[in-house]
Tab-separated table of C-alpha atoms in Angstrom:
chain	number	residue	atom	x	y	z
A	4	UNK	CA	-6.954	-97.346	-17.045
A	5	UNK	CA	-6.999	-95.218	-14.180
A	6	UNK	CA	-8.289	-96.529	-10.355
A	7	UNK	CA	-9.678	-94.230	-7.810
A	8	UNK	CA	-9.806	-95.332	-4.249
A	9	UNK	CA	-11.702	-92.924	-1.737
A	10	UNK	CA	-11.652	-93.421	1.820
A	11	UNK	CA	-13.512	-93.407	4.222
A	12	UNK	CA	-16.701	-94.855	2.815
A	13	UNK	CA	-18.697	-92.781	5.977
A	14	UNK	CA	-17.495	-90.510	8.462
A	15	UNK	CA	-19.398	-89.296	10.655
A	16	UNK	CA	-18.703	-85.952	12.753
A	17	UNK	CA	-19.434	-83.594	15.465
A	18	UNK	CA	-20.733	-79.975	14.192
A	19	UNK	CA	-18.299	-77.643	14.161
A	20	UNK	CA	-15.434	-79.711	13.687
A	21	UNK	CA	-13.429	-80.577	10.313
A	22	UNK	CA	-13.698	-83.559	7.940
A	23	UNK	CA	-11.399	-85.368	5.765
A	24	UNK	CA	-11.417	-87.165	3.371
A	25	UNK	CA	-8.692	-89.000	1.119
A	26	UNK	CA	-8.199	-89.952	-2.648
A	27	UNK	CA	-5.505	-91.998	-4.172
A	28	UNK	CA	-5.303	-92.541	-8.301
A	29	UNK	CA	-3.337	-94.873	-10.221
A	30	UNK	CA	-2.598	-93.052	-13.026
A	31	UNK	CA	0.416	-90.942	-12.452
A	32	UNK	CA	-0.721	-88.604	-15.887
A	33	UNK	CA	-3.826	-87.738	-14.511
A	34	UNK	CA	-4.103	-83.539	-13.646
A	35	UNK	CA	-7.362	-82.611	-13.003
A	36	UNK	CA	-8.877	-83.472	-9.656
A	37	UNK	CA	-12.612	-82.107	-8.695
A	38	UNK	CA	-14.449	-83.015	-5.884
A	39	UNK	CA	-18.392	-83.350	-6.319
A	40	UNK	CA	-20.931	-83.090	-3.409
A	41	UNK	CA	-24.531	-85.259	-3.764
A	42	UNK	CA	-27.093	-84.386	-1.693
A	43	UNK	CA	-30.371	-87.234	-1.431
A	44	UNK	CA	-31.821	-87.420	-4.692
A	45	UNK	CA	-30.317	-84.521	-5.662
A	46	UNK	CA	-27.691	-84.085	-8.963
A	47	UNK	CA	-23.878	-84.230	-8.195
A	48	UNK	CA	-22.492	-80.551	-7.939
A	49	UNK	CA	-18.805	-79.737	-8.548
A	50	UNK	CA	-17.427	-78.063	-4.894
A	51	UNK	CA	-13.855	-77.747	-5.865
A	52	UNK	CA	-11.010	-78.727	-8.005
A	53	UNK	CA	-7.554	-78.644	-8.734
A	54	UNK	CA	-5.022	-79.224	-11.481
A	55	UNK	CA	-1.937	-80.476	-11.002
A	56	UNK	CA	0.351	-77.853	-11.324
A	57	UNK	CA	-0.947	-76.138	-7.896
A	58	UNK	CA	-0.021	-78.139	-4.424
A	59	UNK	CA	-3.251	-76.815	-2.328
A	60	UNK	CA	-6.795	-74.626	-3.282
A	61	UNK	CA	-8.906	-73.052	-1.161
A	62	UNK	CA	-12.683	-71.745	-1.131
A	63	UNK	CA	-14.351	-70.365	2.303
A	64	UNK	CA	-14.349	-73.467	4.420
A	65	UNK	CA	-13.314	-75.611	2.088
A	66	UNK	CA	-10.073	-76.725	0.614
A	67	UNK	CA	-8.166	-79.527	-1.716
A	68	UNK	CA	-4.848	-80.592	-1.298
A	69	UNK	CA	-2.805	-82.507	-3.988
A	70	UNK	CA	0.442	-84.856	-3.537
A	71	UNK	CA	1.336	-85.904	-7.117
A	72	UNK	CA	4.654	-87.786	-5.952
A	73	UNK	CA	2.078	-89.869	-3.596
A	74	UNK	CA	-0.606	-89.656	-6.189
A	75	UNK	CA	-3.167	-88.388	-3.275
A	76	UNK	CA	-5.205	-85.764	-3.089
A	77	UNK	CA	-7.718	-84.973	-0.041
A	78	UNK	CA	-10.905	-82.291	0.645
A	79	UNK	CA	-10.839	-80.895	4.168
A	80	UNK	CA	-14.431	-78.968	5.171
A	81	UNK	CA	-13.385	-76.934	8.407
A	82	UNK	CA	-16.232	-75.990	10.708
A	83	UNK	CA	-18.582	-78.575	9.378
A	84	UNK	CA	-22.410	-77.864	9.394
A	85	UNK	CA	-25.414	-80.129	9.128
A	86	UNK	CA	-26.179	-78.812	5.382
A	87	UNK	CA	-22.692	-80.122	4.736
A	88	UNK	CA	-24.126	-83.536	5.071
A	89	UNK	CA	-24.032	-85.437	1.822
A	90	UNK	CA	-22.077	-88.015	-0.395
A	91	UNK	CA	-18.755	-86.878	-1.130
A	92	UNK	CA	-17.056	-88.000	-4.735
A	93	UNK	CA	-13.622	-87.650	-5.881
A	94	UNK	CA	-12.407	-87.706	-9.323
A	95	UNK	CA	-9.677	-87.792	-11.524
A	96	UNK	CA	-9.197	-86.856	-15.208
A	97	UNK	CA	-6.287	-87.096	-17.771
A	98	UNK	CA	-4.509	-83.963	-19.543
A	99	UNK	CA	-4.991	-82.939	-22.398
A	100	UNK	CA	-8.421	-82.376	-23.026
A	101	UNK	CA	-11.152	-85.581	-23.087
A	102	UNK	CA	-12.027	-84.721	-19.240
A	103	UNK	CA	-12.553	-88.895	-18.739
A	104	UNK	CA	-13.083	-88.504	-15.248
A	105	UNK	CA	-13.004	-91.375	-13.086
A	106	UNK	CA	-14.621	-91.450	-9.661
A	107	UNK	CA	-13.970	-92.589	-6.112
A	108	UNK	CA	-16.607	-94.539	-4.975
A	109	UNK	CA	-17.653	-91.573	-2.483
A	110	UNK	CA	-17.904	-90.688	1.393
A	111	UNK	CA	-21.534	-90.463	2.802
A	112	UNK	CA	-20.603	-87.831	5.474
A	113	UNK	CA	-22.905	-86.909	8.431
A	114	UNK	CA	-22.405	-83.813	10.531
A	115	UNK	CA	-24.162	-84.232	13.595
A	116	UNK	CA	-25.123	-81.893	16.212
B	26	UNK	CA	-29.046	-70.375	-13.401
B	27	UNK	CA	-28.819	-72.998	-16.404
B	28	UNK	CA	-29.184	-76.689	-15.592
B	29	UNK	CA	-28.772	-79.994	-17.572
B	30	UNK	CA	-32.435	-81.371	-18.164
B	31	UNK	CA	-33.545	-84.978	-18.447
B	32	UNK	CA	-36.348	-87.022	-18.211
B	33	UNK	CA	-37.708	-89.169	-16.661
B	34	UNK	CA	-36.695	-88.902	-13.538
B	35	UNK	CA	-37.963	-92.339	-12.276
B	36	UNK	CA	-38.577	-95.386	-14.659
B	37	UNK	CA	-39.352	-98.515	-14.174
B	38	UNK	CA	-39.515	-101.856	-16.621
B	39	UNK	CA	-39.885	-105.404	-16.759
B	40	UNK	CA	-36.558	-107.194	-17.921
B	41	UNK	CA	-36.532	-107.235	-21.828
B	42	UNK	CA	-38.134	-104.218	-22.281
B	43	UNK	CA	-36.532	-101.411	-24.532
B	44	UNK	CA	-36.088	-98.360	-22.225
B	45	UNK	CA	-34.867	-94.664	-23.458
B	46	UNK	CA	-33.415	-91.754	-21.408
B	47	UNK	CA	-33.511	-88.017	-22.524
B	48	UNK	CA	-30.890	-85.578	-22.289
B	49	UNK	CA	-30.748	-81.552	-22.461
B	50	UNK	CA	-27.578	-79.882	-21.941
B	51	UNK	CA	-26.738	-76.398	-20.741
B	52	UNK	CA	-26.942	-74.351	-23.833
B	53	UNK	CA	-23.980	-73.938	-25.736
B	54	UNK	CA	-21.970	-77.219	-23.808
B	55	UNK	CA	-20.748	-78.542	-27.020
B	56	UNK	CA	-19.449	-81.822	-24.891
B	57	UNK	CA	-22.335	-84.278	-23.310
B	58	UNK	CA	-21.674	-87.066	-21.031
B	59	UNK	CA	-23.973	-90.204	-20.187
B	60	UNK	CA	-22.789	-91.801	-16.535
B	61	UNK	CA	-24.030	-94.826	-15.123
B	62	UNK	CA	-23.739	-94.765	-11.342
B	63	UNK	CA	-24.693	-97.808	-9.309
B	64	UNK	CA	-25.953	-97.795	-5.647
B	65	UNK	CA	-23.511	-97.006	-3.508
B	66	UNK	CA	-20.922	-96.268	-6.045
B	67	UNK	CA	-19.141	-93.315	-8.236
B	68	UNK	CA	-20.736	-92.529	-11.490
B	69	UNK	CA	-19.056	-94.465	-14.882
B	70	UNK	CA	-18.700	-93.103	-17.775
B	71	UNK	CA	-20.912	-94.733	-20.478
B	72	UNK	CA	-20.227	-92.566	-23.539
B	73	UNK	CA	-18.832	-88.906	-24.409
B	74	UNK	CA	-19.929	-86.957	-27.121
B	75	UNK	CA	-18.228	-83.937	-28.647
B	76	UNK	CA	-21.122	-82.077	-30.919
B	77	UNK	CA	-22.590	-85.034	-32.414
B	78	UNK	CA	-19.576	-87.428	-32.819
B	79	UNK	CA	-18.914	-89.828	-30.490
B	80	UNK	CA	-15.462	-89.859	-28.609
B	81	UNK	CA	-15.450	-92.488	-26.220
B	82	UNK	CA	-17.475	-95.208	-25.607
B	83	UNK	CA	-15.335	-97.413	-24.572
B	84	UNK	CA	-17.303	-98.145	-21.546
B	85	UNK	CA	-21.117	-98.795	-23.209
B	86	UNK	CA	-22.312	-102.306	-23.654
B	87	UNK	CA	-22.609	-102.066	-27.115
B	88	UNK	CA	-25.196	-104.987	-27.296
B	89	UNK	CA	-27.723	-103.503	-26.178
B	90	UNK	CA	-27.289	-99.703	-24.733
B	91	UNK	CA	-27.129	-97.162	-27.534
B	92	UNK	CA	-26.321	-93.407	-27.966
B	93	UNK	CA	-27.237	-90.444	-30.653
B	94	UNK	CA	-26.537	-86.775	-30.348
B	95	UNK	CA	-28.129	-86.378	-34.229
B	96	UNK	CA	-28.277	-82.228	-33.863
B	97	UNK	CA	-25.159	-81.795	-31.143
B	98	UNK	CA	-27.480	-80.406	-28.872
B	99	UNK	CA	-29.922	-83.103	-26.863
B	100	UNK	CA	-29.224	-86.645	-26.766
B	101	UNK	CA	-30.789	-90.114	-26.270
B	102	UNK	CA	-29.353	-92.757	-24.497
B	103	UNK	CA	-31.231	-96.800	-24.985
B	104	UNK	CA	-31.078	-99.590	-23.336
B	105	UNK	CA	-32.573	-102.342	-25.382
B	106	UNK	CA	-33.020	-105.300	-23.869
B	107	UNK	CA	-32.832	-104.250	-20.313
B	108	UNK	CA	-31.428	-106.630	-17.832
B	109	UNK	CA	-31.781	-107.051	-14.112
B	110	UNK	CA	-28.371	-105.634	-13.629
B	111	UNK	CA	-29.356	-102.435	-15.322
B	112	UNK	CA	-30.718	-100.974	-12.516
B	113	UNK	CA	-29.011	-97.562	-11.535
B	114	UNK	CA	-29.312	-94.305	-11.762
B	115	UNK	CA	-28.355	-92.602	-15.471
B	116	UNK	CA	-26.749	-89.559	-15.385
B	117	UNK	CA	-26.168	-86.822	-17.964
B	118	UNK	CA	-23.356	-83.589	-17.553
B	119	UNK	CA	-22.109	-81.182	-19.684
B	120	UNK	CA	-19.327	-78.904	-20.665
B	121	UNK	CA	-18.183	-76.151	-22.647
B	122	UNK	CA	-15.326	-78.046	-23.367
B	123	UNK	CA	-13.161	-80.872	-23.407
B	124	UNK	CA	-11.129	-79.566	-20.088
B	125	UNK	CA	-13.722	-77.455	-18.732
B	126	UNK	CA	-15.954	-78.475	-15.573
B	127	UNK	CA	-18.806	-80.731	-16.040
B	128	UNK	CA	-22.251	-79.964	-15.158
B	129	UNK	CA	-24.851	-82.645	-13.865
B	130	UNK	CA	-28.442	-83.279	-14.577
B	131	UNK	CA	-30.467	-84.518	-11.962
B	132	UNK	CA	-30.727	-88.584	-13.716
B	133	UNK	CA	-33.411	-90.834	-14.408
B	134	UNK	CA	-33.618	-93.605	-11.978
B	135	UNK	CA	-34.463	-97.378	-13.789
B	136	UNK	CA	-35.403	-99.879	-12.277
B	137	UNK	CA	-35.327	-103.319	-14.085
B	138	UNK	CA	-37.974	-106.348	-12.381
């Protein structure tokens, strides 16, 4: 089946400056990517995806990049703000329909000022 | 905005014990997802259901967790007997489809002494 590995497990930056983090997947069929954000206690919420017939997708200050030869995709946050602090999970899914995602094991990111 | 429901939010058992976790999708989300997610890890799929038909459990400890979506529309998810190692947070999501994005409820927290 397919493996997710998400790194780092915590990062920890200065407000204002950008974050990233990495995905890799094992299972080269795999085309949908999304990236969920999980704030304490709170429900995971979908922040971005991508598919894999697009190389890079952006949304305001955030943005998902996809290397399907490597089989890594990454989220960069640019000008990082203290609300942006949260777990971070990545995910991949197989085509076709079924949307099995499986999950990274997430980044705990903390912006600090 | 419409949410995926569920309830309780918190439980808490004595090993043994039958347990049972309720879900409410976002109206009209014909596809319903039950996630088990560990402390300090991604959420795993425990079973997908399309309507009321099951369409991958490949991942649900049949011996004691059950799942019914009788009506395609709410679902129940059981853990009977519950075990030490139970102890995570359950998660439900939705979608309108097999390939569409899925939407999380806020989980039910179960703790096992």
């Amino acid at each position: 089946g397919e493996n997710v590995e998400q790194h780092p497990s915590t990062l920890s930056v200065q407000e204002g400056d950008s974050a990233v983090i990495k995905c890799t997947y094992s299972d080269s069929a795999s085309n949908y990517f999304p990236w969920y954000k999980q704030e304490l206690g709170k429900r995971p919420q979908l922040i971005i995806d991508i598919r894999s017939n697009v190389g890079e997708k952006k949304d305001q200050r955030i943005a998902v990049t996809l290397n399907k030869t490597a089989k890594h995709f990454s989220l960069h946050i640019t000008e990082t703000q203290p609300e942006d602090s949260a777990v971070y999970f990545c995910a991949a899914g197989p085509p076709g329909g079924g949307n099995k995602l499986t999950f990274g094991t997430g980044t705990q990111l903390k912006v600090e000022l | 905005e419409a949410e995926v429901a569920q309830s309780p939010r918190y439980k808490i058992t004595e090993k043994s014990q039958a347990v049972a976790f309720w879900c409410d999708p976002i109206s009209g989300h014909a596809t319903l997802y039950w996630y088990r997610q560990i402390l300090g890890q991604g959420p795993e799929l425990l079973v997908q259901f399309q309507d009321e038909s099951v369409v991958d459990d490949s991942q649900l400890p049949k011996d004691r967790f059950s799942a019914e979506r009788l009506k395609g529309v709410d679902s129940t998810l059981k853990i009977q007997p519950a075990e030490l190692g139970d102890s995570a947070m359950y998660l439900c999501a939705s979608s309108s489809g097999v390939v569409d994005t899925q939407y999380f409820g806020p989980g039910t927290r179960l703790t096992v002494l």
